[in-house]
Every structure is written in structure tokens, then in C-alpha cells.
CSV table of C-alpha atoms in Angstrom, one decimal:
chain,number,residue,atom,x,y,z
A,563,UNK,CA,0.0,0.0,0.0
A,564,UNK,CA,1.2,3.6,-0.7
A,565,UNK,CA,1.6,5.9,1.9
A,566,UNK,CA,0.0,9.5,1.6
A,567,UNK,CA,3.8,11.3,0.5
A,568,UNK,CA,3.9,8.5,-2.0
A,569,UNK,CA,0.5,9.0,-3.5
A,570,UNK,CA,1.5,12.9,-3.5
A,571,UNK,CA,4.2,11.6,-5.6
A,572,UNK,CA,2.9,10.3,-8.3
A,573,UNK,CA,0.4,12.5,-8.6
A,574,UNK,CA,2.9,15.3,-8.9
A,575,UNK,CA,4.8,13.2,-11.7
A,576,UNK,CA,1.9,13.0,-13.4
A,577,UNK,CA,1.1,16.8,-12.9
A,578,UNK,CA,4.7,17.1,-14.5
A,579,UNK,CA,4.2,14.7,-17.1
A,580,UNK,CA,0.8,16.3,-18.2
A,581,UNK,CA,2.5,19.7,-18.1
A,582,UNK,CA,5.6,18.5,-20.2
A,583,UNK,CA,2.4,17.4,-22.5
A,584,UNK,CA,0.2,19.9,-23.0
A,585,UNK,CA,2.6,22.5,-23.7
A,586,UNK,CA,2.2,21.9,-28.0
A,587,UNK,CA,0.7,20.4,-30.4
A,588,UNK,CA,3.3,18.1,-31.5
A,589,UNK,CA,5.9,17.1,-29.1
A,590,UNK,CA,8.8,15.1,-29.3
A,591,UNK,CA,10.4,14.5,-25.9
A,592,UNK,CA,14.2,13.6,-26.3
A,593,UNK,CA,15.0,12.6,-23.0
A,594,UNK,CA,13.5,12.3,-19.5
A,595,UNK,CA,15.8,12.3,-16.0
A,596,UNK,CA,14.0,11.4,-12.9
A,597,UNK,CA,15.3,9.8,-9.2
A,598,UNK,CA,12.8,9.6,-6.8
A,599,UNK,CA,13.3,8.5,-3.1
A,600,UNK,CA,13.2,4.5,-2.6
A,601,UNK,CA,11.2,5.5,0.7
A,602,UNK,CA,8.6,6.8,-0.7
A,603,UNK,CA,7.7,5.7,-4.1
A,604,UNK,CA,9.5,3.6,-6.8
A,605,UNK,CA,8.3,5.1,-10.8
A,606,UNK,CA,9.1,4.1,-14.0
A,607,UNK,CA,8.6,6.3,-16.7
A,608,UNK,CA,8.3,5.7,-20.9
A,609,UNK,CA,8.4,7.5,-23.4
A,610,UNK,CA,6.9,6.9,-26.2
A,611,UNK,CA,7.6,8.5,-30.0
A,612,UNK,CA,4.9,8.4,-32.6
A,613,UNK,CA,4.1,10.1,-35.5
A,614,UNK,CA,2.0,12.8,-34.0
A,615,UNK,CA,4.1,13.1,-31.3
A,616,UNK,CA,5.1,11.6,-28.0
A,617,UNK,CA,3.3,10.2,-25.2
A,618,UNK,CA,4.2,9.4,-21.8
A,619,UNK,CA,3.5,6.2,-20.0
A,620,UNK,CA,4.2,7.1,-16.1
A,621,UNK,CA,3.8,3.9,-13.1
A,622,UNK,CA,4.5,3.9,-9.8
A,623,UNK,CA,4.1,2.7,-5.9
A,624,UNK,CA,3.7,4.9,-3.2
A,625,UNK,CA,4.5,3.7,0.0
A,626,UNK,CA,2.3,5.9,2.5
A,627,UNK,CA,-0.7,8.1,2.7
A,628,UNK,CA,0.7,12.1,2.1
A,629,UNK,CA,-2.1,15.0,3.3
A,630,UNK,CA,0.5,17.5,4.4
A,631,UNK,CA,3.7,19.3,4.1
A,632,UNK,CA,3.9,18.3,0.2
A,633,UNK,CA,6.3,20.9,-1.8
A,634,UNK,CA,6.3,21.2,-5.5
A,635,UNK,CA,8.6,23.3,-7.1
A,636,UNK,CA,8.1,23.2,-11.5
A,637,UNK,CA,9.9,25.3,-13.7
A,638,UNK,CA,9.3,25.5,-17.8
A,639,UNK,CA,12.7,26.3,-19.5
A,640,UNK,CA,13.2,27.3,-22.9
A,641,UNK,CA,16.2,27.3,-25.2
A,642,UNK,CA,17.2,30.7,-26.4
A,643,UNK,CA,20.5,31.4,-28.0
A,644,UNK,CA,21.6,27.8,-27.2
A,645,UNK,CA,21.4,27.9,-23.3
A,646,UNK,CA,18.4,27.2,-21.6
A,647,UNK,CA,16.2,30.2,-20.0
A,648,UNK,CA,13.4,29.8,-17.3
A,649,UNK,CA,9.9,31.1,-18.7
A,650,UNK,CA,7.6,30.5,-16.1
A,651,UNK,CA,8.1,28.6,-12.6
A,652,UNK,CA,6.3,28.0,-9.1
A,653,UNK,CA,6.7,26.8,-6.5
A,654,UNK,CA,3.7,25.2,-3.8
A,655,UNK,CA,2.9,23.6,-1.1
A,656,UNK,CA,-0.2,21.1,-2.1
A,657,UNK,CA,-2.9,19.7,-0.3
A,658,UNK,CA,-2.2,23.5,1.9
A,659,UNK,CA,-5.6,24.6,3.4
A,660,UNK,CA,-4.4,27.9,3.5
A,661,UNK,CA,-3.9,28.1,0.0
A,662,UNK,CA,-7.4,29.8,-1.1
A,663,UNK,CA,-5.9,30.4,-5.0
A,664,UNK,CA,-5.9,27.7,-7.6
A,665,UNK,CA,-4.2,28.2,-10.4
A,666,UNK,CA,-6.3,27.9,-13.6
A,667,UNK,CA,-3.9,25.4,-15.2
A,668,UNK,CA,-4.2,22.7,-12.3
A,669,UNK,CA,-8.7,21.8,-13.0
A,670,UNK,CA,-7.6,22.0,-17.1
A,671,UNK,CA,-4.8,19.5,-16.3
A,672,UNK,CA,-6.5,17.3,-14.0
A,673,UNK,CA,-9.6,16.6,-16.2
A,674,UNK,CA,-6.9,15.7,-19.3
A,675,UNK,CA,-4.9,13.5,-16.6
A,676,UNK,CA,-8.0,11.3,-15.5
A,677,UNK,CA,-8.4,10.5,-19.2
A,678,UNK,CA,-5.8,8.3,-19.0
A,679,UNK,CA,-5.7,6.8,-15.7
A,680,UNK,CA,-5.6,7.1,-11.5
A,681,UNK,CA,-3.6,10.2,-11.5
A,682,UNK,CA,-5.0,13.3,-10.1
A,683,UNK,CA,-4.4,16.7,-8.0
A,684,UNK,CA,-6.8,15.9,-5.7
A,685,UNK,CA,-5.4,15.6,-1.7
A,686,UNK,CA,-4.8,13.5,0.2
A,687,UNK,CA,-2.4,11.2,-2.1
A,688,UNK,CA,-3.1,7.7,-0.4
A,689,UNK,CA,-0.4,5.0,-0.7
A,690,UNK,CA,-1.3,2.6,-3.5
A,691,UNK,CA,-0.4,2.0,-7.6
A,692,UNK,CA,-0.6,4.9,-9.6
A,693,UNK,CA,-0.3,5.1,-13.5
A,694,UNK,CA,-1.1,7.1,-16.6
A,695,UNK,CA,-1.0,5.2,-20.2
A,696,UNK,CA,-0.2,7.0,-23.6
A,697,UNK,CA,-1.0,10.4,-22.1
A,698,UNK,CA,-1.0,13.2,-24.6
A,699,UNK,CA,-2.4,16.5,-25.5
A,700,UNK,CA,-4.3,17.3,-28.2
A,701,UNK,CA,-3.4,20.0,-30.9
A,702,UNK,CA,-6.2,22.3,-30.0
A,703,UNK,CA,-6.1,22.0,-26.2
A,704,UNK,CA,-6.2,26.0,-24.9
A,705,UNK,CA,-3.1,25.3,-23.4
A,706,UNK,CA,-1.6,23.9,-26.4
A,707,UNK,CA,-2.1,26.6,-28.4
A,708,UNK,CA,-0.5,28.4,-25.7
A,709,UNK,CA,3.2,28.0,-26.7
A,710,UNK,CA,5.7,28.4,-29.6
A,711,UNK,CA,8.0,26.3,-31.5
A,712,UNK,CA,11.4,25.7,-29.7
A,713,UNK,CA,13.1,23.4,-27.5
A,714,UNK,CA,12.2,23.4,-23.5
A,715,UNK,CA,12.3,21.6,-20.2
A,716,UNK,CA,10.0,20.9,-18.0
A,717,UNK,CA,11.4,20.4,-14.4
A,718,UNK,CA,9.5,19.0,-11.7
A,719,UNK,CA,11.5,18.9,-8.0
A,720,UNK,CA,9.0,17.1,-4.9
A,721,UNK,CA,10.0,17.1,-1.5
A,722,UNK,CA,7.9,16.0,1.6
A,723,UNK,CA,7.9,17.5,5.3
A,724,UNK,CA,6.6,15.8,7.8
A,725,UNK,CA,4.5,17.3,10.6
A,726,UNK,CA,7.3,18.4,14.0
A,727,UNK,CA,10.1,18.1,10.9
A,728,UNK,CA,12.0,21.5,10.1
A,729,UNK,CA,13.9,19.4,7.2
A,730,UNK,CA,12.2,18.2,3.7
A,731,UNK,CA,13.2,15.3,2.2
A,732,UNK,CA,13.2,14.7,-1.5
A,733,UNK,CA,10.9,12.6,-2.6
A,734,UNK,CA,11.6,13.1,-6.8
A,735,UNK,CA,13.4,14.9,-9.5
A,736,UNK,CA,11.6,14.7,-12.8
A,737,UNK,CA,12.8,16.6,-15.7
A,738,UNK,CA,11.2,15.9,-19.6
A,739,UNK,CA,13.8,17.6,-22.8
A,740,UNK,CA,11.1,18.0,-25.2
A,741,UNK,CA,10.7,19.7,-28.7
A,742,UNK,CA,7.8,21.5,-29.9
A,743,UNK,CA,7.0,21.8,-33.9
């Protein structure tokens, strides 16, 4: 069974992988880096090239339930003169009760997300298997129509605190080298 920081994993890789997604119409991911923390979750992620573009086949185990103290740090980075620029970036804390703002991205993404299996935004994350099979974007998706041609990164960085802790540990790295035509 996953615990609730592992749930809270893999729903934030698939918030990543979504994001890495739905930025264009056709997208070609190169290459994807990820480590996540054997104490929380074990992933596999696949890539996979077609014609139309790539999509992203992303499975993984949480080991506990997660409802607090989740951080999420993404960052969008774009190649401009042959070194890579940050366009946009945020940084959270999920599941936060405080937190009265959503951002209008996160409800777009989600519905796409539960298209194509048990990943979601929703808190708490609850320990258990988590996956997402030949997730994609389509070509007019608001949000794909959103950005240009070029080559970018999408960086996703998750750590967890747990309540009395004044550390966070990390939990995963995910970054996704994409091209957009």
C-alpha cells in the first residue's frame, strides 16, 4: 500500500508529465531524468515517439498516505541562443488549506490527466499503484495553443515535510527535454 507522500508523488509526476504534454501540439520528448526517493515511491517512466508526437506512460508505488507538508517546485525552460532560460516557474505547497488560489492550469490539467488513468491533483495522495498510459495532449487544447515552437524543459522537483520536521526530504526529480513543432 502507498503511503500518503507516495501518493502525492505520483500525482505530482503525473502533474509534470501532463505539463511536459500539454505545452504543443506536437511534441517530441528527447529525453527524460528522474530519481525519486526509494522510501517513498518507486516510478518508471516511458516514453513513447509516434508520428504525431510523443506520449508518456508514467507507473509507480507509493508507500504511504501524504495529506500535508507536500512541496512542489516546477519550472518550464526554454532554449534561447543555445542555453536554456526559465519562462515561467512556481513553486507550492499542495494539499495546503491555507492556499485559497488555484491556479487555472491545475482543473484544465486534471480533467486531461483522468483521461488516461488514476492520476489526479486531488489531496490527500493515499499509498497505492498509480499510472497514466499513452497520455497526450491534443493539438487544440487551450493550453496547447499556448506555446511556440522551440526546444524546453520541464522540471518538476518534490519534496515532503513531515508534521514536528524542520527538514524536507526529497521525494523526486523529474525533468522531460522535449521539442515542440
Amino acid at each position: 500500500m502507498f503511503s500518503s507522500s507516495q501518493k502525492l508523488v505520483w500525482r505530482n509526476v503525473a502533474i509534470l508529465v501532463a505539463f511536459a504534454c500539454m505545452i504543443a501540439g506536437k511534441i517530441m520528448i528527447t529525453k527524460v531524468d528522474y530519481q525519486s526517493n526509494p522510501d517513498y515511491v518507486t516510478m518508471n517512466v516511458q516514453v513513447n515517439n509516434e508520428t504525431e508526437g510523443s506520449t508518456v506512460d508514467v507507473s509507480g508505488n507509493l508507500f504511504m498516505d501524504v495529506a500535508q507538508g507536500v512541496f512542489v517546485n516546477i519550472e518550464l525552460d526554454s532554449k534561447m541562443d543555445g542555453e536554456y532560460m526559465t519562462m515561467i516557474g512556481t513553486s507550492k505547497e499542495l494539499c495546503s488549506k491555507e492556499d485559497t488560489g488555484m491556479d487555472p492550469v491545475v482543473p484544465l490539467l486534471n480533467e486531461e490527466l483522468e483521461k488516461f488513468g488514476n492520476l489526479t491533483f486531488n489531496c490527500p495522495f493515499e499509498k497505492g499503484y498509480y499510472q497514466i498510459r499513452k497520455f497526450r495532449m491534443s493539438n487544440d487544447h487551450m493550453l496547447v495553443k499556448m506555446v511556440p515552437t522551440g526546444e524546453y524543459i520541464v522540471k518538476m522537483d518534490l519534496q515532503h515535510q513531515q508534521t514536528n520536521a524542520t527538514d524536507k526530504v526529497q521525494v523526486f526529480k523529474l525533468s522531460f527535454y522535449f521539442e515542440i513543432s
